[in-house]
Tab-separated table of C-alpha atoms in Angstrom:
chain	number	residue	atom	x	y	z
A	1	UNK	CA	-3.821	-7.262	-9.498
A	2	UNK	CA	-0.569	-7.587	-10.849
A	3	UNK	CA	0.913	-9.336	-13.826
A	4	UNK	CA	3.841	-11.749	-12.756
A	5	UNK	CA	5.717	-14.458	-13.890
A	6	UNK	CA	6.689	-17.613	-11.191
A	7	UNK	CA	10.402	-17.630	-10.808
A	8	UNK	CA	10.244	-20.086	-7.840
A	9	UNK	CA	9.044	-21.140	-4.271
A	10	UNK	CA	9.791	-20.868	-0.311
A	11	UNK	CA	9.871	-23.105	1.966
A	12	UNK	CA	9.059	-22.923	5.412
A	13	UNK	CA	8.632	-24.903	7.901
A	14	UNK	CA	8.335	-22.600	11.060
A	15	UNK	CA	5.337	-20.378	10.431
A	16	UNK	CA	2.152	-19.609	12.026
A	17	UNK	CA	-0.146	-22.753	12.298
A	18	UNK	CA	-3.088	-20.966	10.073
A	19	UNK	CA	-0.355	-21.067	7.140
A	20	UNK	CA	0.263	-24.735	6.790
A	21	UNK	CA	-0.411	-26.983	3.596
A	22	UNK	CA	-0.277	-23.241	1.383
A	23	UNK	CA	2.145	-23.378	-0.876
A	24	UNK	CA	3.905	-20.313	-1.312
A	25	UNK	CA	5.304	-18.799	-4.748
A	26	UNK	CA	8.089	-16.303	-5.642
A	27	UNK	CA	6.674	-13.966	-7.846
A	28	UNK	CA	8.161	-11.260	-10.021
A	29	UNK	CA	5.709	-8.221	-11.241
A	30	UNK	CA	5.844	-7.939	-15.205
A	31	UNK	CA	4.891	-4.437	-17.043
A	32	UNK	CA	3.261	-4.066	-20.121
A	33	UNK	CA	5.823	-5.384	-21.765
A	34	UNK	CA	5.991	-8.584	-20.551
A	35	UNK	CA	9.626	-8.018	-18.764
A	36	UNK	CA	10.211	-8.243	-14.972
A	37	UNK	CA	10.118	-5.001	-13.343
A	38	UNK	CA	10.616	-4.511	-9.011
A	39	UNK	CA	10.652	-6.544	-6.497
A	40	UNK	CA	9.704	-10.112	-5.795
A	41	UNK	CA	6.704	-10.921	-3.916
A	42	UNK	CA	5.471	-14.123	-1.736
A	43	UNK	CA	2.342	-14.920	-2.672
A	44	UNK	CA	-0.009	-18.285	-1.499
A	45	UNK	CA	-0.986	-20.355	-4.835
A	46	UNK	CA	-5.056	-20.767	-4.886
A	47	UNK	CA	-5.067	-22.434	-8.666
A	48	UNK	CA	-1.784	-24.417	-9.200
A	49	UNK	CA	0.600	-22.396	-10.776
A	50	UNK	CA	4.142	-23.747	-11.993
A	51	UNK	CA	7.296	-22.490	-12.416
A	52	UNK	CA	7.609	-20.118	-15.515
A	53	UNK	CA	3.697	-19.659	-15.825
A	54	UNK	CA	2.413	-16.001	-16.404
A	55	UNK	CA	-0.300	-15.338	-13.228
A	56	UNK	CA	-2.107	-12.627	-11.610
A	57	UNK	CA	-1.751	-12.292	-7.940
A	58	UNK	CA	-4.285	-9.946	-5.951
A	59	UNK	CA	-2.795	-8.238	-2.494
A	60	UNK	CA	-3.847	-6.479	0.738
A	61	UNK	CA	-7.165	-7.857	1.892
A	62	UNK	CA	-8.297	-9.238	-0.819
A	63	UNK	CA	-5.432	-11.945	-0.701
A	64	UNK	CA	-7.187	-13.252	2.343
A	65	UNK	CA	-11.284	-13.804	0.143
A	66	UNK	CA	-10.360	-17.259	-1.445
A	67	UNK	CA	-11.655	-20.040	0.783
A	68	UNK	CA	-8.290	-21.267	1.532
A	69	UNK	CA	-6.695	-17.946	3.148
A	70	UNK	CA	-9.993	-16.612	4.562
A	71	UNK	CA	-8.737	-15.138	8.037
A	72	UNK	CA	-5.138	-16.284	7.280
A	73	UNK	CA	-1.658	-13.455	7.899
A	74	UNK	CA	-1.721	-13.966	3.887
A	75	UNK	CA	-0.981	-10.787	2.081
A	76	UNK	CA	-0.937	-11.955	-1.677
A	77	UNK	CA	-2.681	-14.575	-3.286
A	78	UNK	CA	-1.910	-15.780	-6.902
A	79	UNK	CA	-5.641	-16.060	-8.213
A	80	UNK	CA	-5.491	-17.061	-11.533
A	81	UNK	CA	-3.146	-17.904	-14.517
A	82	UNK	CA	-2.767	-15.727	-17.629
A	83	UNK	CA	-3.844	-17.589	-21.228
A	84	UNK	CA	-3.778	-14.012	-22.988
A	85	UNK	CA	-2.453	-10.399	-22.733
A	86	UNK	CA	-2.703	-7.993	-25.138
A	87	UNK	CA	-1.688	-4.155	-25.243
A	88	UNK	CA	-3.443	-1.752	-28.094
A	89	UNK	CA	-4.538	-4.916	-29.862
A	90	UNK	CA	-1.441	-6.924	-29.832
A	91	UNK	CA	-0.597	-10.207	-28.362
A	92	UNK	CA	2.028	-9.395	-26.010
A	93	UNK	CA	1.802	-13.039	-24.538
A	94	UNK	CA	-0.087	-16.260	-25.359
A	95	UNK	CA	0.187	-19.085	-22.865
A	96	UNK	CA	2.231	-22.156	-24.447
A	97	UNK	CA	3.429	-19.667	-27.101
A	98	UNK	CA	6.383	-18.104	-25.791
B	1	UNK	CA	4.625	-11.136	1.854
B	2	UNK	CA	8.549	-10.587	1.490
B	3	UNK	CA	11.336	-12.449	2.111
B	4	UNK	CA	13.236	-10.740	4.762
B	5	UNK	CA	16.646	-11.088	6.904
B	6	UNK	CA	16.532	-10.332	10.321
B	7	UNK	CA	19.029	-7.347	10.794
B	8	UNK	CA	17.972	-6.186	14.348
B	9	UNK	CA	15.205	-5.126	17.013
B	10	UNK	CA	13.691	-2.372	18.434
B	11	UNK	CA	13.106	-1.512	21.748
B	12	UNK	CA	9.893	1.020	22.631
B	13	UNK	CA	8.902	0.968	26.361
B	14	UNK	CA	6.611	4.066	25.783
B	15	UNK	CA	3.866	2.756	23.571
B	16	UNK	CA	0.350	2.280	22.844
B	17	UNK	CA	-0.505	-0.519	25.594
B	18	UNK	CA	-2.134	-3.280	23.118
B	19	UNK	CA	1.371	-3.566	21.864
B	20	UNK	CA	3.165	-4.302	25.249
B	21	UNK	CA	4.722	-7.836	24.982
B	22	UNK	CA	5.963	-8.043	21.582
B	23	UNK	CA	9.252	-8.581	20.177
B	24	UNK	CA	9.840	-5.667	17.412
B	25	UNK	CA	11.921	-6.918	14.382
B	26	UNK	CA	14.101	-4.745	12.320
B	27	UNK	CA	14.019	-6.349	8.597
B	28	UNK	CA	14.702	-4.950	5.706
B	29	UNK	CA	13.199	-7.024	2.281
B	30	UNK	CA	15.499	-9.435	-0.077
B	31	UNK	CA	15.215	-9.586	-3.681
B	32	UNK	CA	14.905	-12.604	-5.959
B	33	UNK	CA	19.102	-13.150	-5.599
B	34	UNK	CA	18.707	-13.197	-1.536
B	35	UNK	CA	20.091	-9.135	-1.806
B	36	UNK	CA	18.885	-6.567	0.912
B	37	UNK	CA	16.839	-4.187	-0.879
B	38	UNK	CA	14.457	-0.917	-0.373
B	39	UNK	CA	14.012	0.157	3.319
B	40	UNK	CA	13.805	-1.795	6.374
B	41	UNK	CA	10.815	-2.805	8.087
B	42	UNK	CA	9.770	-3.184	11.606
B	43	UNK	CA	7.270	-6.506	12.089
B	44	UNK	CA	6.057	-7.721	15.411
B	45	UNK	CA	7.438	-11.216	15.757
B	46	UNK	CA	5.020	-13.990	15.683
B	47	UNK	CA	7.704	-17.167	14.982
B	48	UNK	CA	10.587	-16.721	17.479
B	49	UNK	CA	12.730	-15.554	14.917
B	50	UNK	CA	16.408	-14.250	15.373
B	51	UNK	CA	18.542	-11.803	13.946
B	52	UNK	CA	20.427	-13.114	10.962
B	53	UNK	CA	17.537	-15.500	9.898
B	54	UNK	CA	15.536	-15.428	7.017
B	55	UNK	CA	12.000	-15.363	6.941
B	56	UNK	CA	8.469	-14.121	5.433
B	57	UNK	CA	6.550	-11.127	6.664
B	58	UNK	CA	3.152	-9.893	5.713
B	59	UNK	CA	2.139	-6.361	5.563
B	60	UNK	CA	-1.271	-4.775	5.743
B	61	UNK	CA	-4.547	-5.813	7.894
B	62	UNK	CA	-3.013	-9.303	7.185
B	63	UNK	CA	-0.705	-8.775	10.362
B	64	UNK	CA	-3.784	-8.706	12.141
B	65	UNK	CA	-4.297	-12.342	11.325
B	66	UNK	CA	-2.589	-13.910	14.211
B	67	UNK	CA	-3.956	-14.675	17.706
B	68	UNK	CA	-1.406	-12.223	18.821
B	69	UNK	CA	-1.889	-9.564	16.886
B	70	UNK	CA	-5.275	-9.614	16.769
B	71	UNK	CA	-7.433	-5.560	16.598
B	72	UNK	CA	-3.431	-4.510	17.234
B	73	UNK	CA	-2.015	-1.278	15.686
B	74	UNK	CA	0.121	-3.550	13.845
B	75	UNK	CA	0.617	-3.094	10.324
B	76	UNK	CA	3.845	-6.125	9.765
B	77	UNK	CA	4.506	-9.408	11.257
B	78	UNK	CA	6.740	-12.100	10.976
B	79	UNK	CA	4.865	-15.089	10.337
B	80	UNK	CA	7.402	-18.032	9.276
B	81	UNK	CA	11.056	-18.778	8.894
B	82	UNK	CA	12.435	-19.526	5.286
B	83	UNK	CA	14.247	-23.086	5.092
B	84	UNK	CA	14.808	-23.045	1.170
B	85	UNK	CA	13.690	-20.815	-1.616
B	86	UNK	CA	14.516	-21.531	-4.538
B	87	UNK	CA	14.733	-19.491	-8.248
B	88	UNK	CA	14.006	-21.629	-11.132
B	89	UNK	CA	15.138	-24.547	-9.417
B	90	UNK	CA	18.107	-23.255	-8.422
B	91	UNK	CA	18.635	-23.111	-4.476
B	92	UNK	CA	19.424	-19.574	-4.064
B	93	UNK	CA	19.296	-19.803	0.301
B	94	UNK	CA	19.295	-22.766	2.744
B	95	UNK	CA	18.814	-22.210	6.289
B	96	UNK	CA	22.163	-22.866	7.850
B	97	UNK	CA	23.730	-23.720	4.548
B	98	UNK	CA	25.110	-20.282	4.117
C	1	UNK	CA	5.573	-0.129	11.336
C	2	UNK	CA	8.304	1.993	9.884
C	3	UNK	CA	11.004	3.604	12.219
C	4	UNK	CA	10.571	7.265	11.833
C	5	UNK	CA	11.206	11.028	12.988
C	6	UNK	CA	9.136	13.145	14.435
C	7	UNK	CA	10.173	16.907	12.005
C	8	UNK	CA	7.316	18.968	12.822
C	9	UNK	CA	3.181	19.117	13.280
C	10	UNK	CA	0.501	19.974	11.178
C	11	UNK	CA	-2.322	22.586	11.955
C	12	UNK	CA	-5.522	21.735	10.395
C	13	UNK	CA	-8.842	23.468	11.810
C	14	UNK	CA	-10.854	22.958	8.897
C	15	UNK	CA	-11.512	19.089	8.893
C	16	UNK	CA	-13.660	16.353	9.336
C	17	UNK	CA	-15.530	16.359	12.398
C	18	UNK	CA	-13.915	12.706	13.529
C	19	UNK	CA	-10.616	14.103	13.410
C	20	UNK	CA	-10.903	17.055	15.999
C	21	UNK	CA	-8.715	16.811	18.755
C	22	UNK	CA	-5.715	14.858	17.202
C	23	UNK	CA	-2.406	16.207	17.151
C	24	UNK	CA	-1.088	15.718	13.597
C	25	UNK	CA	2.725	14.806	13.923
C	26	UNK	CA	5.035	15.167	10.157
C	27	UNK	CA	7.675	12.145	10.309
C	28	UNK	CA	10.009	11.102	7.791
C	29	UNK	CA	11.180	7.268	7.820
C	30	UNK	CA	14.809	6.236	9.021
C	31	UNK	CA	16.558	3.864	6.799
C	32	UNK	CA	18.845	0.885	9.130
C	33	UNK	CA	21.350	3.538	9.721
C	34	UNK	CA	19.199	6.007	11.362
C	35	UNK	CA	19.073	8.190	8.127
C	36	UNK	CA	16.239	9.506	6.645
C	37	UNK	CA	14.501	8.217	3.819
C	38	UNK	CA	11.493	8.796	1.632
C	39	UNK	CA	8.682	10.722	1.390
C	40	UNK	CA	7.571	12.273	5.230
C	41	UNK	CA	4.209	11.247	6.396
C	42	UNK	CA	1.246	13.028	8.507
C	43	UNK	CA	0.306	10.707	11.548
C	44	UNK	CA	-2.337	10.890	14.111
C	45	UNK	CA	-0.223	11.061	17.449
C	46	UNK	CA	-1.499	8.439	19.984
C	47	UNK	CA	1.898	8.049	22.874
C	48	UNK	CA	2.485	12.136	23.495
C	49	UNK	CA	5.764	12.064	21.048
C	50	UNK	CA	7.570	15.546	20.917
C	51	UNK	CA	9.287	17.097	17.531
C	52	UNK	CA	13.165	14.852	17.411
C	53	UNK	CA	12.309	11.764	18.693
C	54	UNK	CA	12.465	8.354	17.045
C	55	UNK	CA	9.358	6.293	16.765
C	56	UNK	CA	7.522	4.084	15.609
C	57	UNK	CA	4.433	4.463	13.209
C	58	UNK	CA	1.779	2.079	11.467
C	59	UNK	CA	-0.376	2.609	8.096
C	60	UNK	CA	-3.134	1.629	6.728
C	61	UNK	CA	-6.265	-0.160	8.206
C	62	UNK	CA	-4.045	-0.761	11.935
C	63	UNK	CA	-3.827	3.025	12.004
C	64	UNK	CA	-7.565	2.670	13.467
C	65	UNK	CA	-6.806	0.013	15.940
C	66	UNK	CA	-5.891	2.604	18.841
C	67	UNK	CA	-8.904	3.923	21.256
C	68	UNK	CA	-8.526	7.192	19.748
C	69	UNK	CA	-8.715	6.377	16.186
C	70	UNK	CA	-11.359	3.754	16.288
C	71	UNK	CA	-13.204	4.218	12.862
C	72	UNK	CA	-11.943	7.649	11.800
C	73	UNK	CA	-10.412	8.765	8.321
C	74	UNK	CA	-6.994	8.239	9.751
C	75	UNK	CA	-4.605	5.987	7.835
C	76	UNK	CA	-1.482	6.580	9.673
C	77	UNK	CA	-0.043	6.427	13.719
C	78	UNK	CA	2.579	7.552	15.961
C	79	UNK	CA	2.202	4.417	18.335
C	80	UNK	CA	5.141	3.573	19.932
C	81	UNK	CA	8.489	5.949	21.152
C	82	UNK	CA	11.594	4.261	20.495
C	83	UNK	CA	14.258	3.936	23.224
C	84	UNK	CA	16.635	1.857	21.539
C	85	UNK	CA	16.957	-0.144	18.518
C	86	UNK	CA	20.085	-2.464	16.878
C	87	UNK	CA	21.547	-3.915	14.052
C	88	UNK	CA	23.636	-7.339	14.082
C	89	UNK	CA	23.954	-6.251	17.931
C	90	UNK	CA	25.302	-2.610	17.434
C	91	UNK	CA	23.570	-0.026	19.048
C	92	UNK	CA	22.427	2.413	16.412
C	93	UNK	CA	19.581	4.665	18.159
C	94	UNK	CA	19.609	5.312	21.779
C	95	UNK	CA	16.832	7.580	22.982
C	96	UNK	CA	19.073	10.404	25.166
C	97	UNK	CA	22.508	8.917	23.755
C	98	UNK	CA	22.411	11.328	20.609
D	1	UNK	CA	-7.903	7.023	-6.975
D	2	UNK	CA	-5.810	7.026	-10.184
D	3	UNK	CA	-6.310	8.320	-13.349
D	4	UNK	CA	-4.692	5.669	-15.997
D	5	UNK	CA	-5.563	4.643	-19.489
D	6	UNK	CA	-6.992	1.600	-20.367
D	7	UNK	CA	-3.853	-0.316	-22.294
D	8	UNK	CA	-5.217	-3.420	-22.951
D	9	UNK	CA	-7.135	-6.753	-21.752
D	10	UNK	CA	-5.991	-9.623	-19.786
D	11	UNK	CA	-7.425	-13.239	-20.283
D	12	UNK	CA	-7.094	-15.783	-17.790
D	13	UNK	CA	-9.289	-19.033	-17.567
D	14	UNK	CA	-7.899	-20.977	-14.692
D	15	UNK	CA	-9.041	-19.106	-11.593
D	16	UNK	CA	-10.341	-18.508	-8.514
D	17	UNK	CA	-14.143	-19.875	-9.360
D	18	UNK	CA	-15.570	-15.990	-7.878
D	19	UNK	CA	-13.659	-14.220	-10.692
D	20	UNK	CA	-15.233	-15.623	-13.675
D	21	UNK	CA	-17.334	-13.348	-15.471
D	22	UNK	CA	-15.036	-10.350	-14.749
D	23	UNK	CA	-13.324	-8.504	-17.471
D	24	UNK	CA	-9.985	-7.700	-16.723
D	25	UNK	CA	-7.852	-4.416	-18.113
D	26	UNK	CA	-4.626	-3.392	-17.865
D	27	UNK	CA	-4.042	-0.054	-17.502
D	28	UNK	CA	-1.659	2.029	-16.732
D	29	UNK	CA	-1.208	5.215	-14.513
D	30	UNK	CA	-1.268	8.650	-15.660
D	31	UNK	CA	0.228	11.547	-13.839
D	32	UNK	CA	-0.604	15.466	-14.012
D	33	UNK	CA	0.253	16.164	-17.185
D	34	UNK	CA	-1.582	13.038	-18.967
D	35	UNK	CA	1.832	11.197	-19.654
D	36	UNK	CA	2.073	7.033	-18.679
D	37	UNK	CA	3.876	6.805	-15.367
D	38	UNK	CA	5.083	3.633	-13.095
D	39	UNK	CA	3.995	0.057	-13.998
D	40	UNK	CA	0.629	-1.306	-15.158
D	41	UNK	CA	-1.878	-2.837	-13.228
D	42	UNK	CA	-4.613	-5.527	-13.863
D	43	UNK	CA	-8.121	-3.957	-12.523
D	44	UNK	CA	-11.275	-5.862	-13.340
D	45	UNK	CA	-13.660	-3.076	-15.072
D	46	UNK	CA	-17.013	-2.142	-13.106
D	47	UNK	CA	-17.872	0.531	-15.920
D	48	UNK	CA	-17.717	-0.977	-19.489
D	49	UNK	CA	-14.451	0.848	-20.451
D	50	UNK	CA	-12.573	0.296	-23.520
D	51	UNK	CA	-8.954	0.223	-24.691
D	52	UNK	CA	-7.572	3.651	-25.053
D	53	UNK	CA	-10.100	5.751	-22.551
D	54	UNK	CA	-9.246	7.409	-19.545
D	55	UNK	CA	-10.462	6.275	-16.421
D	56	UNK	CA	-9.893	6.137	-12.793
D	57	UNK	CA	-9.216	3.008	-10.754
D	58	UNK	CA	-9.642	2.419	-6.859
D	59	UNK	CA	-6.925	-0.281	-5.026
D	60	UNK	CA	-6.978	-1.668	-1.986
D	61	UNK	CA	-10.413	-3.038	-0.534
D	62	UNK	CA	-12.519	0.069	-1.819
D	63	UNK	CA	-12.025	-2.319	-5.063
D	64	UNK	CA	-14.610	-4.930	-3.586
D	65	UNK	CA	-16.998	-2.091	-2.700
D	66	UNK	CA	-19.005	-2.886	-6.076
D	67	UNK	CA	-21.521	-5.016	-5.990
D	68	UNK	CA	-19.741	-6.989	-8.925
D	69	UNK	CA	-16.461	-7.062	-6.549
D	70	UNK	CA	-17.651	-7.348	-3.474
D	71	UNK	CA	-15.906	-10.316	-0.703
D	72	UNK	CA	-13.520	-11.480	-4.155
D	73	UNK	CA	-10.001	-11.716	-4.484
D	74	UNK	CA	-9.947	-8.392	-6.592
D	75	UNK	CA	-7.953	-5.639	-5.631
D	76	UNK	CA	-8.286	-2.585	-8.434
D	77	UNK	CA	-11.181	-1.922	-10.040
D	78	UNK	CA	-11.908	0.342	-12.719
D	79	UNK	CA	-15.126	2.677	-11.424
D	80	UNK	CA	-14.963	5.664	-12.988
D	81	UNK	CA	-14.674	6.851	-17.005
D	82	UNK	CA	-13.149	10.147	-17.382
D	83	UNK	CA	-14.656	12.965	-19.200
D	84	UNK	CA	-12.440	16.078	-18.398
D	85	UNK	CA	-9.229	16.726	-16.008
D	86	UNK	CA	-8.103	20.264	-15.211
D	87	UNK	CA	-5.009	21.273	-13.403
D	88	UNK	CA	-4.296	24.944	-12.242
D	89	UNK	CA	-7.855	25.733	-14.364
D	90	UNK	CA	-6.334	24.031	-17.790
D	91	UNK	CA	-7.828	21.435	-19.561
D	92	UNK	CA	-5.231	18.510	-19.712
D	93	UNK	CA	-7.657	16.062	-21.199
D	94	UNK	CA	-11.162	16.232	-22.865
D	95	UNK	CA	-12.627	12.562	-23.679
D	96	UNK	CA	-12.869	12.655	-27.507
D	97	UNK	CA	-11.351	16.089	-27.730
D	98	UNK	CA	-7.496	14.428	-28.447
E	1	UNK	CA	-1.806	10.930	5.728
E	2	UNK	CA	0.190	13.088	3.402
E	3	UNK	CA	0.392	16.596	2.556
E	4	UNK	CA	-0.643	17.598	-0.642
E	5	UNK	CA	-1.701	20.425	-3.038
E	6	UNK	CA	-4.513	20.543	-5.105
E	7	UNK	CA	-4.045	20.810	-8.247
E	8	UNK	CA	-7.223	20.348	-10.321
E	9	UNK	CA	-10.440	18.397	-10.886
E	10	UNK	CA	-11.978	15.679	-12.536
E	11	UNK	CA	-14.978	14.747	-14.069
E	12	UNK	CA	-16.458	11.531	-14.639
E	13	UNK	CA	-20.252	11.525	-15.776
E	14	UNK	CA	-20.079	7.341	-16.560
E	15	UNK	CA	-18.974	5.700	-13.106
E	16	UNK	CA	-20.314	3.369	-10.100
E	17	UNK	CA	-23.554	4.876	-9.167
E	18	UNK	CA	-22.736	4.956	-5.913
E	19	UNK	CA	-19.554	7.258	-6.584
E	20	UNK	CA	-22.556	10.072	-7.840
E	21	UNK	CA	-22.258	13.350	-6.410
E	22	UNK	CA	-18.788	13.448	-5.411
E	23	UNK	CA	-16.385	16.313	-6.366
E	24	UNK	CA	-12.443	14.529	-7.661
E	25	UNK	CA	-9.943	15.939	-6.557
E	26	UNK	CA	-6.515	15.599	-8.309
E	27	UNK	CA	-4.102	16.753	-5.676
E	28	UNK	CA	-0.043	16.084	-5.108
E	29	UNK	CA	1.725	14.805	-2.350
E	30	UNK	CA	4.252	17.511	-0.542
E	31	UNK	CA	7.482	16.486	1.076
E	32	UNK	CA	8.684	18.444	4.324
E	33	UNK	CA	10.252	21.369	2.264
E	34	UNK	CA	6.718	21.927	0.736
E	35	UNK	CA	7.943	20.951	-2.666
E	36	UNK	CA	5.771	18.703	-5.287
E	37	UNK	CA	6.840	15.163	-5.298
E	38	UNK	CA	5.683	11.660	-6.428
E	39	UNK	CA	2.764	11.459	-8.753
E	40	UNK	CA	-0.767	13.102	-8.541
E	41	UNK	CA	-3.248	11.154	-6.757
E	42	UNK	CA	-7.451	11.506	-7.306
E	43	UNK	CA	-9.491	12.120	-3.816
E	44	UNK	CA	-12.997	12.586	-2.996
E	45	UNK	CA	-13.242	15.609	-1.664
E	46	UNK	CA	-14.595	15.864	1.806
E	47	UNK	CA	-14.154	19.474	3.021
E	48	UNK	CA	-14.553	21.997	0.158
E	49	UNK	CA	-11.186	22.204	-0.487
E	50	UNK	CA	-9.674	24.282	-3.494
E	51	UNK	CA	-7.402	24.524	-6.127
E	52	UNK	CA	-4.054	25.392	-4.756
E	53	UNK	CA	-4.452	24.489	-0.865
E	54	UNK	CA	-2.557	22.550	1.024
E	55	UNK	CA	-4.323	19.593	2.522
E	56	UNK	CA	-4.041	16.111	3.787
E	57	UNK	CA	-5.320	13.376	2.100
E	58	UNK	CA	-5.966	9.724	3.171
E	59	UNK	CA	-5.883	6.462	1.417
E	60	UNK	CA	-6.928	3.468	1.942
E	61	UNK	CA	-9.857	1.694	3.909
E	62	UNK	CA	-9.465	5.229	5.898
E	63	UNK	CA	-10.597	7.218	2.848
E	64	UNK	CA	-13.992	5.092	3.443
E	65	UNK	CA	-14.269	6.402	7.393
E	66	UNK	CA	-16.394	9.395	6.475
E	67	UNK	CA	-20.007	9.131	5.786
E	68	UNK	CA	-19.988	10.228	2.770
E	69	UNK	CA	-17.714	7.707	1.303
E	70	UNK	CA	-18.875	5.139	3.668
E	71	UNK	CA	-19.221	1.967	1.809
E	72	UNK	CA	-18.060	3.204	-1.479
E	73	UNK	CA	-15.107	2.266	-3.524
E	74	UNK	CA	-13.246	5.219	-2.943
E	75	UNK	CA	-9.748	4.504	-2.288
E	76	UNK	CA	-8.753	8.621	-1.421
E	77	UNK	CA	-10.243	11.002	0.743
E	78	UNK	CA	-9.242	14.594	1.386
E	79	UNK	CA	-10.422	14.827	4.874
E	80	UNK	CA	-8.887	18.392	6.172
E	81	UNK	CA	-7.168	21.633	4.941
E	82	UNK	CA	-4.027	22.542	6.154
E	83	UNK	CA	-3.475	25.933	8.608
E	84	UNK	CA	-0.024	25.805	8.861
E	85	UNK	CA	3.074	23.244	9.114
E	86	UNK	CA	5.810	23.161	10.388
E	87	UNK	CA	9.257	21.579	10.503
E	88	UNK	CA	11.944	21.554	13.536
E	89	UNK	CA	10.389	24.702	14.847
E	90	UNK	CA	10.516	26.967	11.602
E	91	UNK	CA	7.040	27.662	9.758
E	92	UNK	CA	7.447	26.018	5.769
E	93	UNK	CA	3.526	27.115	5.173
E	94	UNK	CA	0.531	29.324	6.295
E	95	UNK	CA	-2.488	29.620	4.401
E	96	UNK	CA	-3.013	32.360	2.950
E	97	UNK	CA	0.621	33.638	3.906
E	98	UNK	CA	2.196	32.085	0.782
């Protein structure tokens, strides 16, 4: 998994049938650092992320093992929302404490 | 999965024969600002997309997903056509708004 | 898929049993332009594709989704020979027309 | 594989229901010569590492080939602890010898 | 696939039990010229190769395509050494010529 922060969503109304009712986020990879680093990714929300929110997102194959994207063209999944990181002991982010 | 722009096709008569039929895509990844970025891609086309459009391909055993490209050597396909993302809820593309 | 060159082959006679019999093709990735780009890549050759040409070639899991390399420890495939391919309706590649 | 050292510890309470109970680290790639390299990642630890060891991590779907991991969204998993590296016959790194 | 060289080994005592019994490889990816590039990679080893051949090296669900990693989260296999290679007709390496 990665560590990224939710900068926005897409929109899209054309699409395969097995993608509708996702909702899809932009997501940019953070380092250890907490900054933005790369290249934005698409990825489906399984746990109701917002804008801003610090997440993990999971890709390859194992965006497609939630219930909702089982068997889906779905290449990242954001599967859960970050409370805590810490690097050598230190709180590099809290949730709600930025 | 990326945003893309269309930027052109391929054609391929000589190939391996599961693959006869499809439309190959040239598209080469945007960044979080709508920029062309990194190296162009080419995704089987699974949403009648055109050049100049942008849309959302998925990379991986995910472009297996479709009824189309199902047990395919396909490793990238197309699956929808952007209509809005958005960056902080800022509208950073709109189909046909450009 | 990414668009690539064929530069050279690869002899191997010491290898897993699975792989005997494949002729290992070295291709480096075109950019849009037709330039190449990135690190070259050792694919299993499934269309006949000779040392110069353009092609196409898949990774990853659809790398065993041709007859030949139906559950073997291949993770990379020559499957298609391009003929022509364009960008915003130019003509950039045309098999012959170097 | 990758060798990478464990950085620190991710916490994340809102997620997909079949990753509770994992812990997750973030660690970050290593390259020949022992030094940090390219961005961190989150893997979920199969081995009981701790902050500051040196272990390798597995992407992709070999990451739900534990029997902790296996059919969740996970996709890097720490499953190995380092004791030694060599390269060219030279020890780069001893665990507990630094 | 991707050329590589090996450069060393590592050794792991604490990891999966179902990992036991493999020899790690650390080996680096070639490009065509047969120089060193990108960063080291660790691979099961699965055809007694050595420090300082040339081989080829999978990743991915491939690396899990021979029976010994069948099944295993192994992420890397080193599944043949390299003879010779060659690019646009002109020999870059021979083992055992070097």
């Amino acid at each position: 998994m990665l560590l990224a922060r939710v900068q926005g969503t897409v929109v899209a109304s054309q699409k395969e049938p097995s993608m509708d009712g996702f909702k899809f986020l932009l997501v940019r990879p953070l380092d250890e650092t907490g900054a933005e680093t790369g290249t934005a990714v698409v990825a489906v929300d399984a746990v109701g992320a917002g804008v801003g929110e610090v997440v993990l997102f999971a890709t390859g194959s194992a965006a497609r093992q939630t219930v909702a994207t089982k068997d889906r063209p779905c290449d990242a999944v954001v599967m859960a929302i970050v409370d805590i990181f810490e690097v050598g002991g230190r709180e590099v982010y809290r949730k709600g404490g930025e």
